[in-house]
Coordinates of C-alpha atoms and ligand atoms in Angstrom, one line a residue:
M1 CA 29.7 -6.4 3.9
V2 CA 26.1 -6.8 2.8
N3 CA 24.9 -4.0 0.2
L4 CA 21.3 -3.5 -0.4
L5 CA 19.4 -3.0 -3.4
L6 CA 16.0 -1.4 -2.8
G7 CA 13.1 -0.1 -4.8
L8 CA 12.0 3.3 -3.5
Q9 CA 8.6 3.7 -5.0
W10 CA 5.6 1.4 -5.4
G11 CA 7.7 -1.5 -6.9
D12 CA 8.4 -2.1 -10.6
E13 CA 11.4 0.5 -10.5
G14 CA 13.8 -1.9 -12.4
K15 CA 15.6 -3.6 -9.6
G16 CA 16.0 -6.8 -11.7
K17 CA 18.0 -5.0 -14.3
I18 CA 20.2 -3.2 -11.9
V19 CA 20.8 -6.4 -9.8
D20 CA 21.7 -8.1 -12.9
V21 CA 24.1 -5.2 -13.9
L22 CA 25.8 -5.2 -10.5
T23 CA 26.0 -8.9 -10.0
K24 CA 29.4 -9.3 -11.3
N25 CA 30.6 -7.5 -8.4
Y26 CA 29.2 -10.0 -5.9
D27 CA 29.8 -13.5 -4.6
I28 CA 26.2 -13.8 -3.3
I29 CA 22.8 -12.5 -4.4
A30 CA 20.1 -13.0 -1.7
R31 CA 16.3 -12.1 -1.9
F32 CA 15.1 -11.4 1.6
Q33 CA 11.4 -10.7 1.5
G34 CA 8.2 -10.9 -0.8
G35 CA 7.5 -13.7 -3.0
P36 CA 6.2 -14.3 -6.5
N37 CA 4.2 -11.2 -6.4
A38 CA 7.3 -9.8 -7.7
G39 CA 8.5 -9.8 -11.3
H40 CA 11.9 -8.8 -12.0
T41 CA 12.6 -8.3 -15.6
L42 CA 16.0 -8.8 -17.1
I43 CA 16.7 -8.1 -20.9
F44 CA 20.1 -9.1 -22.5
D45 CA 21.2 -10.5 -25.9
G46 CA 17.8 -9.9 -27.2
N47 CA 16.1 -12.0 -24.6
K48 CA 13.7 -11.1 -21.9
H49 CA 13.4 -13.0 -18.6
V50 CA 11.1 -12.5 -15.7
L51 CA 12.0 -13.8 -12.4
H52 CA 9.6 -14.1 -9.7
T53 CA 11.4 -15.8 -6.6
I54 CA 14.8 -16.6 -8.1
P55 CA 17.4 -14.0 -7.4
S56 CA 18.5 -11.9 -10.4
G57 CA 22.0 -13.2 -10.0
I58 CA 21.1 -16.5 -11.6
F59 CA 22.5 -15.6 -15.1
H60 CA 26.0 -14.9 -13.9
K61 CA 28.5 -17.6 -13.8
K62 CA 30.0 -16.8 -10.5
A63 CA 27.3 -15.7 -8.1
I64 CA 25.5 -18.0 -5.6
N65 CA 21.9 -17.0 -5.3
I66 CA 20.1 -17.3 -1.9
V67 CA 16.3 -17.3 -1.3
G68 CA 16.3 -16.0 2.2
N69 CA 14.1 -16.7 5.3
G70 CA 12.0 -13.7 4.7
V71 CA 10.7 -14.9 1.4
V72 CA 7.6 -16.8 0.7
I73 CA 7.9 -19.5 -1.9
D74 CA 5.1 -20.9 -4.1
P75 CA 6.5 -24.4 -5.4
V76 CA 4.3 -24.2 -8.4
I77 CA 5.5 -20.9 -9.7
F78 CA 9.0 -21.9 -8.5
K79 CA 8.9 -24.9 -10.8
K80 CA 7.8 -22.8 -13.7
E81 CA 10.7 -20.4 -13.3
I82 CA 13.2 -23.3 -13.1
D83 CA 11.5 -24.8 -16.3
N84 CA 11.8 -21.5 -18.1
L85 CA 15.4 -21.5 -17.4
S86 CA 16.2 -24.7 -18.8
G87 CA 18.0 -23.5 -21.9
Y88 CA 20.6 -21.8 -19.8
N89 CA 22.5 -24.9 -18.5
I90 CA 22.5 -23.5 -15.0
D91 CA 23.6 -25.8 -12.1
F92 CA 20.6 -25.1 -9.8
N93 CA 21.8 -27.7 -7.3
K94 CA 25.0 -25.6 -6.7
K95 CA 24.0 -22.0 -7.6
L96 CA 20.5 -21.6 -6.0
L97 CA 20.1 -22.3 -2.1
I98 CA 16.9 -22.1 -0.2
S99 CA 16.6 -21.1 3.3
R100 CA 14.7 -23.7 5.6
K101 CA 13.1 -20.9 7.4
A102 CA 11.2 -19.5 4.2
H103 CA 7.6 -20.0 4.4
V104 CA 5.7 -21.8 1.8
I105 CA 2.7 -20.7 -0.2
L106 CA 0.1 -23.5 -0.3
P107 CA -2.6 -23.7 -2.8
T108 CA -5.2 -22.7 -0.4
H109 CA -3.2 -19.6 0.6
R110 CA -4.1 -18.4 -2.9
L111 CA -7.7 -19.3 -2.6
L112 CA -7.8 -17.2 0.7
D113 CA -6.1 -14.3 -1.0
A114 CA -8.9 -14.3 -3.7
A115 CA -11.6 -14.6 -1.1
S116 CA -10.1 -11.9 1.0
E117 CA -9.9 -9.6 -2.0
T118 CA -13.4 -10.3 -3.3
A119 CA -15.0 -9.8 0.1
K120 CA -13.4 -6.5 0.4
G121 CA -15.2 -5.2 -2.8
K122 CA -14.3 -1.7 -3.7
A123 CA -11.9 -1.5 -0.9
K124 CA -9.8 -4.3 -2.2
I125 CA -5.9 -4.0 -2.2
G126 CA -5.4 -4.9 -5.9
S127 CA -3.2 -7.8 -4.5
T128 CA -1.5 -10.0 -7.1
L129 CA -3.5 -12.8 -5.7
K130 CA -0.4 -15.0 -5.2
G131 CA -1.3 -15.9 -1.6
I132 CA 1.3 -13.4 -0.1
G133 CA -0.9 -11.9 2.5
P134 CA -2.4 -15.2 3.7
T135 CA 1.1 -16.8 3.9
Y136 CA 2.6 -14.1 5.9
M137 CA -0.5 -14.2 8.1
D138 CA 0.1 -17.9 8.8
K139 CA 3.9 -17.0 9.6
T140 CA 3.0 -14.2 12.1
G141 CA 0.2 -16.3 13.5
R142 CA 2.7 -19.1 14.1
N143 CA 0.8 -21.6 11.8
G144 CA 2.9 -21.5 8.8
F145 CA 4.5 -24.3 6.7
R146 CA 8.2 -23.7 6.2
I147 CA 10.8 -25.1 3.6
G148 CA 12.5 -27.2 6.2
D149 CA 9.2 -28.9 7.0
F150 CA 9.5 -30.7 3.6
E151 CA 12.5 -32.6 5.2
L152 CA 10.1 -34.1 8.0
D153 CA 8.6 -37.6 7.3
N154 CA 5.2 -36.3 8.2
W155 CA 5.2 -33.2 6.1
K156 CA 2.1 -34.2 4.1
E157 CA 0.0 -34.6 7.4
K158 CA 1.3 -31.0 8.4
Y159 CA 0.2 -29.6 5.0
Q160 CA -3.1 -31.3 5.1
Q161 CA -3.9 -29.9 8.6
L162 CA -3.0 -26.3 7.3
T163 CA -5.1 -27.1 4.2
Q164 CA -7.9 -28.1 6.2
K165 CA -7.8 -25.0 8.4
H166 CA -7.8 -22.9 5.3
L167 CA -10.8 -24.6 3.7
N168 CA -12.7 -23.9 7.0
M169 CA -11.7 -20.2 6.8
L170 CA -12.8 -19.9 3.2
R171 CA -16.3 -20.8 4.1
C172 CA -16.2 -17.7 6.5
Y173 CA -15.7 -15.3 3.6
N174 CA -18.7 -14.1 1.7
A175 CA -17.2 -14.9 -1.6
D176 CA -17.9 -17.4 -4.1
I177 CA -14.4 -18.9 -5.1
Q178 CA -14.5 -21.7 -7.5
F179 CA -11.6 -24.2 -7.3
D180 CA -10.6 -27.9 -7.9
L181 CA -8.4 -28.8 -5.1
D182 CA -7.2 -32.0 -6.7
E183 CA -5.9 -30.1 -9.5
L184 CA -4.3 -27.4 -7.5
E185 CA -2.6 -30.2 -5.4
K186 CA -1.2 -32.1 -8.3
E187 CA 0.7 -29.0 -9.5
F188 CA 1.6 -28.2 -6.1
F189 CA 3.3 -31.6 -5.4
E190 CA 4.8 -31.5 -8.7
G191 CA 6.3 -28.2 -7.7
V192 CA 7.5 -29.7 -4.5
K193 CA 9.3 -32.4 -6.2
T194 CA 11.3 -30.0 -8.2
L195 CA 11.9 -27.7 -5.0
K196 CA 13.1 -30.7 -3.1
K197 CA 16.0 -31.4 -5.7
L198 CA 17.7 -28.0 -4.6
Q199 CA 19.6 -27.5 -1.5
F200 CA 17.9 -26.5 1.7
I201 CA 20.2 -24.4 3.9
D202 CA 20.4 -22.6 7.2
S203 CA 21.0 -19.5 5.3
E204 CA 21.5 -17.3 8.2
F205 CA 24.7 -19.4 8.9
Y206 CA 25.7 -19.6 5.4
I207 CA 25.6 -15.9 5.2
Q208 CA 27.4 -15.5 8.5
Q209 CA 30.2 -17.8 7.1
A210 CA 30.4 -15.8 4.0
L211 CA 30.8 -12.6 5.8
K212 CA 33.7 -14.1 7.8
E213 CA 35.4 -15.1 4.5
E214 CA 34.9 -11.5 3.3
Q215 CA 32.6 -12.5 0.6
T216 CA 30.4 -9.7 -0.9
I217 CA 26.7 -10.0 -0.7
L218 CA 23.9 -8.1 -2.4
A219 CA 20.4 -8.3 -0.9
E220 CA 17.8 -7.9 -3.6
G221 CA 14.7 -6.3 -2.5
A222 CA 11.4 -6.8 -4.0
Q223 CA 8.4 -4.4 -4.5
G224 CA 9.1 -1.0 -3.2
S225 CA 9.3 1.1 0.0
L226 CA 5.9 2.7 -0.4
L227 CA 4.5 -0.8 -0.3
D228 CA 6.2 -1.8 3.0
I229 CA 3.9 -3.2 5.6
D230 CA 5.0 -0.6 8.1
F231 CA 6.0 2.5 6.3
G232 CA 4.2 2.1 3.1
T233 CA 0.5 3.4 2.2
Y234 CA -1.4 1.0 4.5
P235 CA -3.5 -0.9 4.0
F236 CA -2.7 -0.7 0.2
V237 CA 0.7 -2.4 0.8
T238 CA 2.3 -5.9 0.6
S239 CA 2.8 -8.0 3.5
S240 CA 6.6 -7.7 4.3
N241 CA 9.2 -5.2 5.1
T242 CA 10.4 -4.1 1.9
T243 CA 12.8 -1.6 3.4
A244 CA 16.5 -1.8 4.7
A245 CA 15.7 -3.4 8.1
G246 CA 13.8 -6.2 6.2
A247 CA 17.1 -7.3 4.8
C248 CA 18.4 -7.8 8.4
T249 CA 15.4 -10.0 9.5
G250 CA 14.9 -11.7 6.2
L251 CA 18.4 -12.9 5.9
G252 CA 19.7 -12.9 9.5
V253 CA 22.2 -10.2 8.9
A254 CA 23.1 -7.6 11.8
P255 CA 22.5 -3.9 11.0
N256 CA 26.4 -3.3 11.5
K257 CA 27.1 -5.6 8.6
I258 CA 25.1 -3.3 6.1
G259 CA 27.2 -1.3 3.8
K260 CA 25.9 0.7 0.8
G261 CA 22.2 1.0 0.1
F262 CA 21.4 1.4 -3.7
G263 CA 18.0 3.0 -4.1
I264 CA 16.3 2.5 -7.3
F265 CA 13.6 4.9 -8.7
K266 CA 12.0 5.6 -11.9
A267 CA 12.3 9.2 -13.4
Y268 CA 8.4 9.4 -12.9
V269 CA 6.3 7.2 -10.8
T270 CA 4.2 4.1 -11.2
R271 CA 1.8 2.0 -9.2
V272 CA 0.1 -1.1 -9.9
G273 CA -3.2 -2.1 -7.8
S274 CA -5.3 0.3 -5.5
G275 CA -4.1 2.9 -3.0
P276 CA -3.5 6.7 -2.9
F277 CA -1.0 8.0 -5.5
P278 CA -0.7 11.9 -5.1
T279 CA 1.1 12.6 -8.4
E280 CA -1.0 10.3 -10.6
L281 CA -1.9 11.6 -14.0
F282 CA -5.2 10.9 -15.7
D283 CA -4.3 13.0 -18.9
D284 CA -2.5 12.4 -22.0
N285 CA 0.8 12.7 -20.3
G286 CA 0.1 9.8 -18.0
K287 CA -1.1 7.7 -21.1
R288 CA 2.1 8.7 -22.9
M289 CA 4.4 7.4 -19.9
A290 CA 2.4 4.2 -19.8
K291 CA 2.7 3.7 -23.6
V292 CA 6.4 4.7 -24.1
G293 CA 7.4 2.9 -20.7
H294 CA 5.5 -0.2 -21.6
E295 CA 3.9 0.0 -18.0
F296 CA 2.2 -3.3 -17.6
G297 CA 2.9 -5.5 -14.6
A298 CA 5.6 -8.3 -15.0
T299 CA 3.5 -10.6 -12.9
T300 CA 0.0 -9.8 -13.6
G301 CA -0.1 -7.9 -16.9
R302 CA -2.2 -5.2 -15.4
P303 CA -1.7 -1.6 -16.7
R304 CA 0.3 0.5 -14.2
R305 CA -0.9 4.0 -13.0
C306 CA 1.6 6.7 -14.1
G307 CA 2.4 10.1 -12.6
W308 CA 5.1 12.9 -12.1
L309 CA 8.1 12.2 -10.0
D310 CA 7.4 12.7 -6.2
L311 CA 10.3 14.0 -4.3
V312 CA 8.4 14.2 -1.1
A313 CA 8.0 10.5 -1.4
L314 CA 11.4 9.7 -2.7
K315 CA 13.1 11.6 0.1
Y316 CA 11.0 9.6 2.6
A317 CA 12.1 6.4 1.2
V318 CA 15.7 7.4 1.0
E319 CA 15.7 8.2 4.6
I320 CA 13.9 5.2 6.0
N321 CA 16.4 3.0 4.0
G322 CA 19.6 4.9 4.6
I323 CA 20.2 5.0 0.8
T324 CA 23.7 5.9 -0.2
E325 CA 23.5 6.0 -4.0
L326 CA 20.7 6.1 -6.4
A327 CA 19.8 4.6 -9.8
M328 CA 17.5 6.5 -11.9
M329 CA 15.6 4.4 -14.3
K330 CA 13.6 5.0 -17.4
A331 CA 14.9 8.6 -18.2
D332 CA 14.5 7.6 -21.9
V333 CA 10.7 7.5 -21.3
L334 CA 10.5 11.0 -20.5
S335 CA 12.4 12.1 -23.8
G336 CA 10.2 14.5 -25.8
F337 CA 8.2 16.2 -22.9
K338 CA 8.4 19.9 -23.3
T339 CA 8.1 20.5 -19.5
L340 CA 8.1 18.1 -16.4
K341 CA 6.4 18.6 -13.2
V342 CA 8.0 17.3 -9.9
A343 CA 6.2 17.3 -6.5
V344 CA 8.5 19.2 -4.1
K345 CA 5.9 19.8 -1.3
Y346 CA 2.3 18.6 -0.3
N347 CA -0.6 20.6 0.6
Y348 CA -1.8 18.5 3.6
K349 CA -5.3 19.6 4.9
G350 CA -4.5 23.2 3.8
Q351 CA -0.9 23.3 5.1
E352 CA 2.2 23.1 3.3
I353 CA 4.5 20.2 4.3
S354 CA 7.6 18.6 3.0
H355 CA 7.3 15.2 4.6
F356 CA 5.4 12.1 3.8
P357 CA 2.4 12.2 6.1
Y358 CA 0.2 9.4 7.9
N359 CA -2.5 9.8 5.2
I360 CA -2.0 10.6 1.7
E361 CA -5.5 10.1 0.2
P362 CA -6.5 12.7 -2.1
E363 CA -9.0 14.5 0.2
N364 CA -6.0 15.3 2.5
V365 CA -3.0 15.6 0.0
T366 CA -2.4 17.7 -3.0
P367 CA 1.1 17.9 -4.5
I368 CA 2.8 21.2 -5.0
Y369 CA 4.7 21.0 -8.2
K370 CA 8.0 22.6 -9.5
E371 CA 8.0 22.8 -13.3
V372 CA 11.1 22.1 -15.1
K373 CA 12.3 21.8 -18.7
G374 CA 12.3 18.4 -20.4
W375 CA 14.9 16.8 -22.8
Q376 CA 13.9 16.2 -26.4
E377 CA 16.7 14.0 -27.6
D378 CA 16.7 10.3 -28.0
I379 CA 19.1 9.1 -25.1
T380 CA 18.8 5.4 -25.6
N381 CA 22.2 5.1 -27.3
I382 CA 24.1 7.5 -25.1
N383 CA 26.7 5.5 -22.8
E384 CA 28.5 8.4 -21.1
Y385 CA 27.0 10.8 -18.6
D386 CA 28.5 13.7 -19.8
Q387 CA 26.8 13.2 -23.2
L388 CA 23.4 13.4 -21.8
P389 CA 21.2 16.4 -22.4
E390 CA 21.8 19.4 -20.1
T391 CA 18.2 19.4 -19.0
L392 CA 18.4 15.9 -17.9
K393 CA 21.6 16.5 -16.0
D394 CA 19.7 19.5 -14.3
Y395 CA 16.8 17.2 -13.5
I396 CA 19.2 14.8 -12.0
K397 CA 20.9 17.6 -10.0
M398 CA 17.5 18.8 -8.6
I399 CA 16.7 15.2 -7.4
E400 CA 20.2 15.0 -5.7
D401 CA 19.9 18.5 -4.1
Y402 CA 16.5 17.4 -2.7
V403 CA 17.2 14.0 -1.3
K404 CA 20.9 14.6 -0.6
V405 CA 22.1 11.4 -2.1
P406 CA 23.9 11.2 -5.6
V407 CA 22.5 9.5 -8.7
K408 CA 25.2 7.0 -9.8
I409 CA 23.5 5.0 -12.3
V410 CA 21.2 6.4 -15.2
S411 CA 19.2 3.9 -17.0
V412 CA 18.4 4.8 -20.6
G413 CA 16.9 1.6 -21.9
P414 CA 15.8 -1.8 -20.9
D415 CA 19.0 -3.6 -22.1
R416 CA 21.9 -4.3 -19.8
K417 CA 24.0 -2.3 -22.0
Q418 CA 21.8 0.9 -21.8
T419 CA 23.1 1.7 -18.4
I420 CA 25.3 4.7 -17.6
F421 CA 27.7 4.7 -14.7
R422 CA 28.9 7.8 -13.2
Ligands
LIG1 P1 0.3 -8.6 -2.7 O1 1.7 -8.4 -2.2 O2 0.2 -9.4 -4.0 O3 -0.7 -8.9 -1.7 O4 -0.2 -7.1 -3.2 C1 -0.3 -5.9 -2.4 C2 -0.2 -4.7 -3.2 O5 1.3 -4.7 -3.6 C3 -1.0 -4.7 -4.5 O6 -1.2 -3.3 -4.7 C4 0.2 -5.0 -5.6 O7 -0.3 -4.6 -6.9 C5 1.3 -4.5 -5.0 N1 2.7 -5.3 -5.4 C6 2.9 -6.6 -5.0 N2 4.0 -7.0 -5.5 C7 4.3 -6.0 -6.3 C8 5.5 -5.8 -7.2 O8 6.3 -6.5 -7.3 N3 5.5 -4.7 -8.0 C9 4.5 -3.6 -7.9 N4 3.5 -3.8 -7.0 C10 3.4 -5.1 -6.3

């Protein structure tokens, strides 16, 4: 069986921590979409690690880590990730396998991302500028450069053709993007060298074989459901399917092989980049969440926007993904709030609705809140569910009653150890 681990909000829910905690139960951890726009933070033994492309199982002795066909890989960032892990004595050649069908982010994809954002002006997406959108555009436009292409004798020719096309496209944008292509290519080719030392595989066959041998697989999602290209807050989304179906296409796994769906959400909501966010707070409550929760992007360092928990959006994500168990993150950040608000309905163009509508721009949607009591205690050292404050347990029960899925994990701090299983 393949179990899924998915973010249910706008990313940054804490997926890295939970994959890391769960890894010991799995033979294989596989990333299935997104690219180095992701930043999965893991904290253990007093050290902090941020992974962008490499699956979060890399620190565990046993697990094999697969970068699946649905992922887009930037060799430059990939090399940096590998270099940053040099102190860990990891046998990358054995433990990290790359799908031949994954697409490659070229330096010019990043330039196109920047040009596209600049040209959009105020309407910009707030992209991480890692070249994600342009790389997926080349994929669906059938022009892409894939990992398997590096095995061709004439791969540089193919690379140059695509780069040339991008340089021509860049001229069409009304954006003044400065760059030194020689410099960019130098680091790209260095990255390619590192990448080529790893095993490229037909990952769909590898996974099928593993399933026949009854190995356990965890598919690690990146970003969150509300950033899904189809079901997110389009156009303020990323360019891949971050939801459950993305794991099928991004790894070559049939829907009937999917088992559990772990859904990760924060006890409040954050968003980085532009786009609508109905429960966003502009007051001291929001500032407090940002400060206590250290809400700054792991990839870009940008401050994250913060707001109350939105159950309408959470239920939408739970249902789209078929989530079977929930993990609630950062409950500790809300300690000390006298009362908490939770969106339970929307006022949508004057009507009360309980579903996530086509358009959630502020002129169309105002959240309808329920106010509940907060918890005052420091919960960061609690390790048993029963010891949690009653008001926090009530908060969890309210969520479960609303979305009809149990909360099985409560995270009370960033460290691996600060995780309560129920
Ligand atoms: P892109 O995927 O870099 O093009 O960014 C598109 C939108 O998704 C922007 O609003 C980003 O801030 C957001 N985004 C992309 N990756 C992540 C992530 O890993 N966490 C949170 N937001 C993300």
